[in-house]
Short mmCIF file of C-alpha atoms (C1' of nucleotides) in Angstrom, two decimals:
data_model
loop_
_atom_site.label_atom_id
_atom_site.label_comp_id
_atom_site.label_asym_id
_atom_site.label_seq_id
_atom_site.Cartn_x
_atom_site.Cartn_y
_atom_site.Cartn_z
CA MET P 696 13.39 40.50 45.07
CA LEU P 697 15.92 43.38 44.83
CA GLN P 698 16.58 45.05 41.48
CA VAL P 699 19.95 44.22 40.02
CA ALA P 700 20.33 47.86 38.89
CA ASN P 701 19.91 49.08 42.51
CA ILE P 702 22.38 46.58 43.72
CA ARG P 703 24.95 47.78 41.27
CA ALA P 704 24.35 51.42 42.23
CA ASN P 705 24.20 50.96 45.93
CA LYS P 706 26.25 47.93 46.49
CA GLU P 707 28.32 49.17 49.63
CA ALA P 708 25.37 50.73 51.29
CA TYR P 709 23.18 47.73 50.91
CA ILE P 710 25.86 45.36 52.19
CA GLU P 711 26.12 47.61 55.26
CA ALA P 712 22.25 47.73 55.75
CA LEU P 713 21.91 43.97 55.46
CA LYS P 714 24.32 43.58 58.36
CA LYS P 715 21.41 44.77 60.57
CA ARG P 716 19.81 41.37 59.50
CA ASN P 717 23.12 39.62 60.19
CA PHE P 718 23.12 38.80 56.57
CA ASP P 719 26.56 38.87 54.78
CA ALA P 720 25.73 39.91 51.20
CA GLU P 721 29.21 40.66 50.03
CA GLN P 722 29.95 37.39 48.21
CA LEU P 723 26.26 37.07 47.02
CA PHE P 724 26.23 40.58 45.43
CA SER P 725 29.53 40.12 43.63
CA GLU P 726 28.21 36.88 42.09
CA VAL P 727 24.86 38.63 41.24
CA LEU P 728 26.77 41.34 39.51
CA ASP P 729 28.89 38.90 37.69
CA LEU P 730 25.98 36.84 36.52
CA ASP P 731 24.11 39.85 35.44
CA GLU P 732 27.20 40.91 33.44
CA THR P 733 27.34 37.50 31.74
CA ARG P 734 23.59 37.67 31.20
CA ARG P 735 23.73 40.87 29.42
CA SER P 736 26.65 40.14 27.20
CA THR P 737 25.15 36.76 26.35
CA GLN P 738 21.87 38.44 25.44
CA ALA P 739 23.72 40.87 23.23
CA GLU P 740 25.58 38.01 21.46
CA LEU P 741 22.31 36.08 21.01
CA ASP P 742 20.72 39.22 19.54
CA GLU P 743 23.29 39.64 17.05
CA THR P 744 23.14 36.06 15.94
CA LEU P 745 19.37 36.25 15.58
CA ALA P 746 19.55 39.48 13.62
CA GLU P 747 21.97 37.91 11.15
CA SER P 748 19.76 34.95 10.85
CA ASN P 749 16.78 36.99 10.31
CA LYS P 750 18.46 38.95 7.61
CA LEU P 751 19.54 35.80 5.70
CA SER P 752 16.08 34.23 5.99
CA LYS P 753 14.57 37.38 4.30
CA GLU P 754 17.26 37.04 1.63
CA ILE P 755 16.45 33.41 1.08
CA GLY P 756 12.84 34.31 0.67
CA LEU P 757 13.55 36.74 -1.94
CA MET P 758 15.81 34.24 -3.89
CA PHE P 759 13.18 31.70 -4.01
CA LYS P 760 10.70 34.31 -5.32
CA ASN P 761 13.27 35.10 -8.04
CA GLY P 762 13.85 31.58 -8.73
CA GLU P 763 17.49 31.62 -7.58
CA HIS P 764 17.14 28.13 -5.95
CA GLN P 765 20.86 27.19 -5.89
CA LYS P 766 21.92 30.45 -4.25
CA ALA P 767 19.20 29.99 -1.76
CA ASN P 768 20.26 26.49 -0.90
CA LEU P 769 23.74 27.78 -0.31
CA LEU P 770 22.60 30.29 2.13
CA LYS P 771 20.63 27.70 4.02
CA GLU P 772 23.69 26.12 5.13
CA LYS P 773 24.97 29.34 6.63
CA THR P 774 21.70 29.83 8.51
CA SER P 775 21.76 26.27 9.88
CA GLU P 776 25.08 27.13 11.45
CA LEU P 777 23.73 30.30 12.98
CA LYS P 778 20.88 28.22 14.35
CA GLU P 779 23.42 25.94 16.25
CA THR P 780 25.10 29.13 17.65
CA SER P 781 21.94 30.79 18.72
CA LYS P 782 20.57 27.63 20.29
CA SER P 783 23.61 27.24 22.51
CA LEU P 784 23.56 30.89 23.33
CA SER P 785 20.01 30.81 24.49
CA GLU P 786 20.66 27.78 26.59
CA LYS P 787 23.59 29.73 28.24
CA LEU P 788 21.38 32.74 28.60
CA ALA P 789 18.58 30.64 30.37
CA ASP P 790 21.04 28.99 32.66
CA THR P 791 22.60 32.29 33.56
CA THR P 792 19.15 34.02 34.20
CA ALA P 793 18.11 30.99 36.33
CA ALA P 794 21.29 31.17 38.45
CA LEU P 795 20.77 35.00 38.87
CA ASN P 796 17.25 34.56 40.06
CA ARG P 797 18.28 31.95 42.43
CA HIS P 798 20.67 34.28 43.87
CA LEU P 799 18.30 37.12 43.96
CA TYR P 800 15.64 34.94 45.69
CA ASN P 801 17.96 34.34 48.50
CA ILE P 802 18.68 37.99 49.25
CA PRO P 803 16.27 39.62 51.86
CA ASN P 804 14.89 42.99 51.52
CA ILE P 805 16.98 46.08 52.53
CA PRO P 806 15.95 47.21 56.10
CA ASN P 807 14.73 50.74 56.38
CA ALA P 808 17.33 53.15 58.07
CA ILE P 809 15.24 53.25 61.30
CA VAL P 810 15.26 49.43 61.75
CA PRO P 811 17.18 48.57 64.79
CA ALA P 812 20.20 46.13 64.63
CA GLY P 813 19.56 43.02 66.57
CA ALA P 814 19.63 39.33 66.57
CA SER P 815 16.28 38.25 67.81
CA GLU P 816 12.95 39.30 69.17
CA GLU P 817 14.91 40.48 72.32
CA ASP P 818 16.07 43.29 70.30
CA ASN P 819 12.81 44.62 69.09
CA GLU P 820 12.23 48.19 70.04
CA GLU P 821 8.99 48.98 71.91
CA ILE P 822 7.73 52.33 70.55
CA PHE P 823 4.26 52.56 72.01
CA LYS P 824 2.13 51.24 74.80
CA GLU P 825 -1.47 51.70 75.71
CA GLY P 826 -4.09 50.34 77.96
CA GLU P 827 -4.55 49.22 81.56
CA VAL P 828 -3.53 45.70 82.48
CA PRO P 829 -6.69 44.60 84.38
CA GLN P 830 -6.31 43.31 87.93
CA LEU P 831 -7.65 39.81 87.81
CA ALA P 832 -9.02 37.96 90.70
CA GLU P 833 -7.07 35.23 92.34
CA GLY P 834 -7.11 32.14 90.32
CA ALA P 835 -7.46 33.74 86.92
CA LEU P 836 -7.47 31.21 84.07
CA PRO P 837 -5.57 31.05 80.81
CA HIS P 838 -7.91 31.02 77.77
CA TRP P 839 -7.77 27.29 77.16
CA GLU P 840 -9.11 26.69 80.71
CA LEU P 841 -11.70 29.26 80.12
CA ALA P 842 -12.65 27.68 76.88
CA LYS P 843 -13.21 24.49 78.57
CA LYS P 844 -15.12 25.98 81.53
CA TYR P 845 -17.67 27.84 79.29
CA ASP P 846 -17.62 25.22 76.70
CA ILE P 847 -16.90 27.64 73.86
CA ILE P 848 -13.76 26.07 72.11
CA ASP P 849 -13.18 22.44 71.94
CA PHE P 850 -9.56 21.56 71.03
CA GLU P 851 -9.90 17.73 71.48
CA LEU P 852 -12.77 17.54 69.04
CA GLY P 853 -10.78 19.33 66.39
CA ASN P 854 -8.00 16.79 67.22
CA LYS P 855 -10.39 14.03 66.46
CA ILE P 856 -11.72 15.44 63.12
CA THR P 857 -8.53 16.72 61.81
CA GLY P 858 -5.42 17.02 64.29
CA ALA P 859 -3.66 19.24 66.61
CA GLY P 860 -4.09 22.91 65.84
CA PHE P 861 -7.63 22.79 64.35
CA PRO P 862 -9.86 23.85 67.09
CA VAL P 863 -13.64 23.69 66.99
CA TYR P 864 -15.41 26.95 68.16
CA LYS P 865 -18.77 26.37 69.69
CA GLY P 866 -21.77 28.30 70.66
CA LYS P 867 -20.92 31.74 71.97
CA GLY P 868 -17.28 31.08 71.13
CA ALA P 869 -18.22 30.72 67.50
CA ARG P 870 -20.57 33.70 67.56
CA LEU P 871 -17.92 35.90 69.16
CA GLN P 872 -15.41 35.03 66.64
CA ARG P 873 -17.94 35.87 63.81
CA ALA P 874 -18.65 39.00 65.64
CA LEU P 875 -14.99 39.95 65.64
CA ILE P 876 -14.58 39.26 61.87
CA ALA P 877 -17.57 41.47 61.14
CA TYR P 878 -16.35 44.22 63.31
CA PHE P 879 -12.88 44.22 61.91
CA LEU P 880 -14.11 44.29 58.43
CA ASP P 881 -16.63 47.19 59.09
CA LYS P 882 -13.92 49.15 60.69
CA ASN P 883 -11.64 48.71 57.74
CA VAL P 884 -14.38 49.50 55.22
CA ALA P 885 -15.21 52.64 57.15
CA ALA P 886 -11.57 53.67 56.85
CA GLY P 887 -11.75 53.25 53.14
CA TYR P 888 -10.57 49.79 52.49
CA THR P 889 -12.57 47.77 49.80
CA GLU P 890 -13.66 44.43 51.02
CA TYR P 891 -12.74 41.21 49.18
CA GLN P 892 -13.42 37.59 49.53
CA MET P 893 -10.52 35.69 48.04
CA PRO P 894 -9.68 32.13 46.83
CA LEU P 895 -8.11 30.13 49.71
CA LEU P 896 -5.98 28.07 47.36
CA VAL P 897 -3.40 29.74 45.21
CA ASN P 898 -1.12 28.62 42.31
CA ASP P 899 2.63 28.66 42.46
CA ALA P 900 2.98 31.87 40.47
CA SER P 901 1.13 33.62 43.30
CA GLY P 902 3.37 31.98 45.92
CA TYR P 903 6.42 33.13 44.14
CA GLY P 904 4.85 36.67 43.62
CA THR P 905 4.57 37.34 47.35
CA GLY P 906 7.63 35.51 48.25
CA GLN P 907 6.29 32.41 50.00
CA LEU P 908 7.98 30.44 47.39
CA PRO P 909 10.61 29.12 47.05
CA ASP P 910 11.98 29.88 50.59
CA LYS P 911 9.04 29.17 52.75
CA GLU P 912 7.55 26.19 50.90
CA GLY P 913 7.43 23.97 53.87
CA GLN P 914 5.19 26.41 55.62
CA MET P 915 2.27 26.06 53.23
CA TYR P 916 0.06 23.11 52.81
CA HIS P 917 0.44 21.81 49.27
CA VAL P 918 -2.40 20.16 47.37
CA THR P 919 -0.18 18.21 45.17
CA GLU P 920 -2.77 16.72 42.83
CA ASP P 921 -3.65 20.16 41.54
CA ASN P 922 -0.36 21.82 42.60
CA LEU P 923 -2.11 24.44 44.64
CA TYR P 924 -1.32 25.81 48.01
CA LEU P 925 -3.54 26.67 50.97
CA ILE P 926 -2.90 30.34 51.64
CA PRO P 927 -1.00 31.12 54.87
CA THR P 928 -2.52 34.66 54.84
CA ALA P 929 -4.89 36.74 52.66
CA GLU P 930 -1.93 38.76 51.72
CA VAL P 931 -1.02 36.13 49.06
CA PRO P 932 -4.32 36.20 46.97
CA VAL P 933 -5.07 39.87 47.62
CA THR P 934 -1.61 41.19 46.55
CA ASN P 935 -1.48 38.80 43.59
CA MET P 936 -4.58 40.47 42.09
CA PHE P 937 -2.07 43.11 41.01
CA ARG P 938 0.50 40.77 39.57
CA ASP P 939 1.66 41.85 36.10
CA GLU P 940 -0.39 44.94 36.38
CA MET P 941 0.43 48.35 34.91
CA LEU P 942 -1.70 50.73 37.11
CA ALA P 943 -2.37 54.32 36.28
CA GLU P 944 -1.09 56.86 38.83
CA SER P 945 -4.71 57.82 39.49
CA ASP P 946 -5.57 54.32 40.60
CA LEU P 947 -3.24 54.69 43.63
CA PRO P 948 -3.54 54.28 46.42
CA ILE P 949 -5.28 50.99 46.43
CA ALA P 950 -6.67 49.79 49.82
CA CYS P 951 -8.06 46.31 50.23
CA THR P 952 -9.30 44.15 53.12
CA GLY P 953 -10.41 40.72 53.42
CA TYR P 954 -11.30 38.00 55.87
CA THR P 955 -9.82 34.62 55.23
CA PRO P 956 -9.01 31.54 57.13
CA CYS P 957 -5.18 31.11 57.18
CA PHE P 958 -3.37 27.58 56.97
CA ARG P 959 0.14 27.15 58.30
CA ARG P 960 2.00 23.90 58.75
CA GLU P 961 4.13 25.32 61.59
CA ALA P 962 6.49 22.51 61.08
CA GLY P 963 8.67 21.85 64.17
CA SER P 964 7.07 24.45 66.53
CA TYR P 965 5.54 22.61 69.35
CA GLY P 966 5.90 23.17 73.04
CA ALA P 967 4.41 25.19 75.99
CA HIS P 968 4.17 28.53 74.12
CA VAL P 969 1.90 27.05 71.64
CA ARG P 970 -0.93 25.94 73.86
CA GLY P 971 -4.46 26.68 73.21
CA LEU P 972 -5.04 29.42 70.67
CA ASN P 973 -1.46 30.61 70.68
CA ARG P 974 -0.41 28.90 67.56
CA LEU P 975 -2.75 27.00 65.16
CA HIS P 976 -2.70 25.39 61.77
CA GLN P 977 -5.80 26.96 60.81
CA PHE P 978 -6.87 30.26 62.13
CA ASP P 979 -8.81 33.29 60.95
CA LYS P 980 -7.54 36.73 60.18
CA VAL P 981 -8.65 39.98 58.60
CA GLU P 982 -5.99 41.49 56.44
CA ILE P 983 -5.34 44.88 54.98
CA VAL P 984 -3.27 45.36 51.85
CA ARG P 985 -2.24 48.72 50.32
CA ILE P 986 -0.56 49.48 46.95
CA GLU P 987 1.15 52.87 47.16
CA LYS P 988 3.30 55.29 45.35
CA PRO P 989 6.76 55.18 46.79
CA GLU P 990 6.69 58.62 48.21
CA ASP P 991 3.49 57.86 50.06
CA SER P 992 4.21 54.46 51.33
CA TYR P 993 5.62 55.34 54.74
CA ALA P 994 2.78 57.66 55.65
CA ALA P 995 0.53 54.75 54.52
CA LEU P 996 2.27 52.40 56.98
CA ASP P 997 1.71 54.92 59.69
CA GLY P 998 -1.96 54.98 58.71
CA MET P 999 -2.24 51.31 58.95
CA VAL P 1000 -0.71 51.29 62.39
CA GLU P 1001 -3.30 54.00 63.33
CA GLN P 1002 -6.01 51.79 62.01
CA VAL P 1003 -4.94 48.87 64.11
CA LYS P 1004 -4.48 51.04 67.22
CA ASP P 1005 -7.96 52.46 66.83
CA ILE P 1006 -9.30 48.91 66.83
CA LEU P 1007 -7.41 47.85 69.96
CA ARG P 1008 -8.43 51.03 71.79
CA GLU P 1009 -12.09 50.35 71.13
CA LEU P 1010 -11.71 46.78 72.24
CA LYS P 1011 -9.90 48.24 75.29
CA LEU P 1012 -7.13 45.70 75.21
CA PRO P 1013 -3.76 46.49 76.59
CA TYR P 1014 -1.27 46.46 73.83
CA ARG P 1015 2.21 47.58 72.82
CA ILE P 1016 3.90 48.29 69.37
CA LEU P 1017 7.31 46.95 68.49
CA ARG P 1018 9.63 48.05 65.79
CA LEU P 1019 11.17 44.79 64.63
CA CYS P 1020 14.85 44.64 64.60
CA GLY P 1021 16.93 43.40 61.75
CA GLY P 1022 17.25 39.87 63.13
CA ASP P 1023 13.42 39.51 63.55
CA LEU P 1024 12.41 41.25 60.38
CA GLY P 1025 10.59 39.15 57.73
CA PHE P 1026 12.52 38.20 54.51
CA THR P 1027 10.42 40.60 52.36
CA SER P 1028 9.94 43.52 54.67
CA ALA P 1029 11.77 46.79 54.94
CA LEU P 1030 10.06 47.90 58.11
CA THR P 1031 7.62 46.08 60.27
CA TYR P 1032 5.54 46.99 63.33
CA ASP P 1033 4.26 44.29 65.51
CA PHE P 1034 1.27 44.69 67.75
CA GLU P 1035 1.15 42.66 70.94
CA VAL P 1036 -1.73 42.22 73.40
CA PHE P 1037 -0.95 41.52 76.93
CA SER P 1038 -2.39 38.26 78.17
CA THR P 1039 -2.96 38.82 81.77
CA ALA P 1040 -3.62 35.28 82.78
CA GLN P 1041 -0.69 33.99 80.72
CA ASP P 1042 1.54 36.93 81.94
CA ARG P 1043 2.98 37.33 78.41
CA TRP P 1044 2.63 39.32 75.27
CA LEU P 1045 0.76 37.77 72.23
CA GLU P 1046 1.40 38.96 68.82
CA ILE P 1047 -1.84 39.89 67.08
CA SER P 1048 -0.84 42.06 64.20
CA SER P 1049 2.18 42.85 62.03
CA CYS P 1050 2.09 45.71 59.59
CA SER P 1051 4.91 45.91 56.96
CA ASN P 1052 6.09 48.02 54.15
CA PHE P 1053 7.81 45.83 51.44
CA GLU P 1054 8.69 48.85 49.31
CA THR P 1055 9.42 47.48 45.78
CA PHE P 1056 10.60 44.05 47.00
CA GLN P 1057 7.30 42.23 46.23
CA ALA P 1058 6.34 44.60 43.37
CA ASN P 1059 9.52 43.63 41.46
CA ARG P 1060 8.62 39.99 41.75
CA LEU P 1061 5.01 40.72 40.95
CA LYS P 1062 5.82 43.18 38.13
CA LEU P 1063 3.45 45.49 39.70
CA ARG P 1064 3.98 48.91 38.25
CA TYR P 1065 2.19 52.00 37.58
CA LYS P 1066 2.61 54.87 35.00
CA THR P 1067 3.46 58.26 36.38
CA ALA P 1068 1.74 61.38 34.93
CA ASP P 1069 4.68 62.01 32.63
CA GLY P 1070 4.50 58.37 31.33
CA LYS P 1071 7.36 56.85 33.33
CA LYS P 1072 6.78 53.23 34.53
CA GLN P 1073 7.76 52.38 38.08
CA LEU P 1074 7.33 49.84 40.71
CA ALA P 1075 4.80 50.48 43.26
CA HIS P 1076 5.15 49.92 46.92
CA THR P 1077 3.13 47.16 48.59
CA LEU P 1078 2.31 47.01 52.24
CA ASN P 1079 0.04 44.75 54.46
CA GLY P 1080 -1.02 44.38 57.94
CA SER P 1081 -3.30 42.10 60.03
CA SER P 1082 -6.36 43.86 61.35
CA LEU P 1083 -6.54 41.45 63.14
CA ALA P 1084 -5.57 37.87 63.78
CA LEU P 1085 -8.47 36.23 65.37
CA PRO P 1086 -7.31 33.54 67.86
CA ARG P 1087 -5.03 35.67 69.85
CA VAL P 1088 -7.50 38.60 70.04
CA LEU P 1089 -10.03 35.98 71.20
CA ALA P 1090 -7.52 34.72 73.77
CA GLY P 1091 -6.87 38.33 74.93
CA ILE P 1092 -10.45 38.99 75.31
CA LEU P 1093 -11.22 35.79 77.17
CA GLU P 1094 -8.19 36.18 79.54
CA ASN P 1095 -8.42 40.07 80.15
CA TYR P 1096 -12.27 40.23 80.48
CA GLN P 1097 -12.76 37.28 82.73
CA THR P 1098 -14.70 37.89 85.92
CA PRO P 1099 -15.90 35.47 88.61
CA GLU P 1100 -19.46 35.77 86.98
CA GLY P 1101 -18.18 34.99 83.48
CA ILE P 1102 -16.40 36.63 80.62
CA LYS P 1103 -17.71 40.10 79.66
CA ILE P 1104 -18.07 41.08 76.04
CA PRO P 1105 -16.18 44.28 75.11
CA GLU P 1106 -18.76 46.95 74.67
CA VAL P 1107 -18.16 47.74 71.09
CA LEU P 1108 -18.71 44.08 70.21
CA VAL P 1109 -22.10 43.76 71.81
CA PRO P 1110 -24.10 44.93 68.85
CA TYR P 1111 -22.32 42.21 66.81
CA THR P 1112 -22.63 39.35 69.31
CA GLY P 1113 -26.10 40.04 70.54
CA PHE P 1114 -25.04 39.02 74.08
CA ASP P 1115 -22.72 40.75 76.68
CA MET P 1116 -21.63 37.88 78.83
CA ILE P 1117 -20.26 34.34 78.35
CA ASP P 1118 -21.24 32.44 81.34
"C1'" G W 367 -16.87 14.05 33.55
"C1'" G W 368 -18.22 13.66 27.67
"C1'" A W 369 -18.64 16.31 22.73
"C1'" G W 370 -17.63 20.56 19.88
"C1'" A W 371 -15.62 25.69 18.93
"C1'" A W 372 -12.23 29.42 20.27
"C1'" A W 373 -7.83 32.20 22.55
"C1'" U W 374 -4.41 38.16 18.15
"C1'" G W 375 -2.53 45.09 20.55
"C1'" G W 376 -6.87 49.14 25.88
"C1'" C W 377 -11.35 46.88 23.56
"C1'" A W 378 -13.67 44.91 19.01
"C1'" G W 379 -11.95 42.21 15.00
"C1'" A W 380 -9.04 40.73 10.03
"C1'" G W 381 -5.06 37.93 9.02
"C1'" U W 382 -3.63 29.80 7.28
"C1'" G W 383 4.28 29.73 5.72
"C1'" G W 384 8.24 34.92 3.37
"C1'" U W 385 9.13 43.10 4.49
"C1'" C W 386 3.01 41.02 9.64
"C1'" G W 387 4.60 43.75 15.20
"C1'" A W 388 0.27 42.58 12.53
"C1'" A W 389 -5.44 45.53 8.24
"C1'" U W 390 -9.80 47.96 9.84
"C1'" G W 391 -13.08 50.06 13.50
"C1'" C W 392 -13.71 52.09 18.48
"C1'" G W 393 -11.06 54.22 22.41
"C1'" G W 394 -6.58 57.32 24.00
"C1'" C W 395 -3.26 61.46 22.78
"C1'" A W 396 -1.81 65.85 19.73
"C1'" G W 397 -3.38 69.33 16.16
"C1'" U W 398 -6.97 72.12 12.56
"C1'" C W 399 -11.83 74.36 12.82
"C1'" U W 400 -14.63 77.00 17.18
"C1'" U W 401 -15.41 82.44 21.85
"C1'" G W 402 -15.53 77.32 24.31
"C1'" A W 403 -17.40 72.44 23.52
"C1'" A W 404 -19.33 68.84 20.21
"C1'" A W 405 -19.11 67.10 15.30
"C1'" A W 406 -15.75 66.77 11.19
"C1'" C W 407 -10.82 66.46 9.38
"C1'" U W 408 -5.32 65.60 9.90
"C1'" G W 409 -1.65 63.15 12.55
"C1'" U W 410 -0.21 59.86 16.38
"C1'" U W 411 -0.92 55.57 19.58
"C1'" G W 412 1.06 47.81 21.96
"C1'" A W 413 4.65 45.52 25.75
"C1'" G W 414 9.60 43.92 27.30
"C1'" G W 415 15.02 44.09 26.44
"C1'" G W 416 19.06 46.98 24.47
"C1'" U W 417 21.33 52.00 23.16
"C1'" C W 418 23.64 58.52 25.12
"C1'" A W 419 20.30 58.12 20.85
"C1'" C W 420 19.74 54.83 16.78
"C1'" A W 421 20.31 49.96 15.21
"C1'" C W 422 18.89 45.38 16.84
"C1'" C W 423 16.42 41.37 19.66
"C1'" U W 424 11.83 39.05 21.96
"C1'" C W 425 6.42 38.74 22.51
"C1'" C W 426 -0.18 37.10 18.47
"C1'" G W 427 -2.96 32.10 25.75
"C1'" G W 428 1.65 28.97 28.11
"C1'" G W 429 5.33 25.20 26.84
"C1'" G W 430 7.68 22.21 23.01
"C1'" G W 431 8.39 20.93 17.64
"C1'" U W 432 8.73 21.18 11.95
"C1'" U W 433 11.09 24.96 8.62
"C1'" C W 434 16.32 28.88 5.92
"C1'" G W 435 11.76 31.46 7.68
"C1'" A W 436 5.53 30.43 11.94
"C1'" A W 437 0.22 34.60 14.38
"C1'" U W 438 -0.29 31.00 10.28
"C1'" C W 439 1.75 23.80 10.24
"C1'" C W 440 2.31 19.84 14.20
"C1'" C W 441 2.31 18.17 19.64
"C1'" U W 442 0.91 19.35 24.56
"C1'" C W 443 -1.04 22.15 28.58
"C1'" U W 444 -4.26 26.05 30.38
"C1'" U W 445 -8.38 28.97 29.95
"C1'" U W 446 -13.14 30.61 27.82
"C1'" C W 447 -17.72 29.69 25.18
"C1'" U W 448 -21.77 26.11 23.43
"C1'" C W 449 -24.26 21.33 24.08
"C1'" C W 450 -24.79 17.02 27.41
"C1'" G W 451 -24.14 14.84 32.35
"C1'" C W 452 -23.48 15.83 37.61
"C1'" C W 453 -24.09 19.16 41.62
"C1'" A W 454 -24.55 23.37 46.59
#
RNA sequence: GGAGAAAUGGCAGAGUGGUCGAAUGCGGCAGUCUUGAAAACUGUUGAGGGUCACACCUCCGGGGGUUCGAAUCCCUCUUUCUCCGCCA
């Protein structure tokens, strides 16, 4: 959520910047500023009324003490009137604040200056590419065929137990997945991230904190009986650990990593591109989250990108990095780098990581602040990234490492799997 | 799931209707003393909004109510603790 003060100070620049998202903020901004104006004047009026009422109440107290009952009763009438006034004023204040917040919730983050303009993923900017695309033998198979051939992932079985998008991993498939999780976590811990295991269900305050609510409500599974949501990513519980916190400057930076399953309803997205592991309702992911001082946050984002690169390099997977254009940029993000692994057998790129700087957009909702050395309070910057999303890494490994003899295991994983071939 | 108790400032802990935003202790900060430190002593120290700065407003787990006036009374929710039950 943007800060009203910043909107007021940078109105024109913000409107211009949001055009990169194809978002027309002109109307919304002037409504926000008007509402804020009303909110503040109403607040001032209410304060005055309450001050008057407090004063009279004290006087009445004194009068009773002095036995001046008649005088006191006379004043009581006056305070009753003030009470009516303050009641209607606080209703107005609540309405105005709610309207203001509704507006603010609908305004996306201001894209960083280097975000390219663009309408869709077509306009994302490729900034880096690494790794050899392997020459596969004639008749190379997509991962869902390989999964069947080697009996390591059973999509039909998941169908039976739960429904589409809930695969069952089996034997070496399950062990490979577990190996990947352990390897990712170890890499992140070695890079200074603290490992966490988080709750998989969150309350709605957490959903609002990181911005899944109210705009992406339909994307989360909702346990209505207890009003809890299954997490769509570890970002939600991890970042919300710091909700309503006042950190010391010396606490920063904070770097967390955690493995969780992720649950996404993915309503309405079915079709050829979502076959196999490409898009699931439940999948595993190792996430990294950082809380940074504003002046450090972009260097930290670069550091996260390096961290993911390092992992992909060790896995020897061909990948590229995209700088997302305004049209493809997430609602809460100021700058996002997507990582994609090339799936040779499918002949397409698969998104496996996304690293974003949210600047103060989440922190403002979260009230995540820190005290600087000279005692000033300011919003921290939050960042997160996947390192990595399991199913597509798995798909990439299966497809790119297939040989006529079987699927080789990337060298770096062998100590984790305990085997070097799926056959 | 049942019965009972509780929730107050960074922490501990008073406060049961009227200068209570809240005693006291610890902690933090500043100073005195000291070559320096410790100890001792003195002062200071919650958060949010508002203001150029004051004033002023709000906040004693959340929400609602009674009252001229609520940390204090009532309702409700949540959480924690103790006991019982159940359970990996």
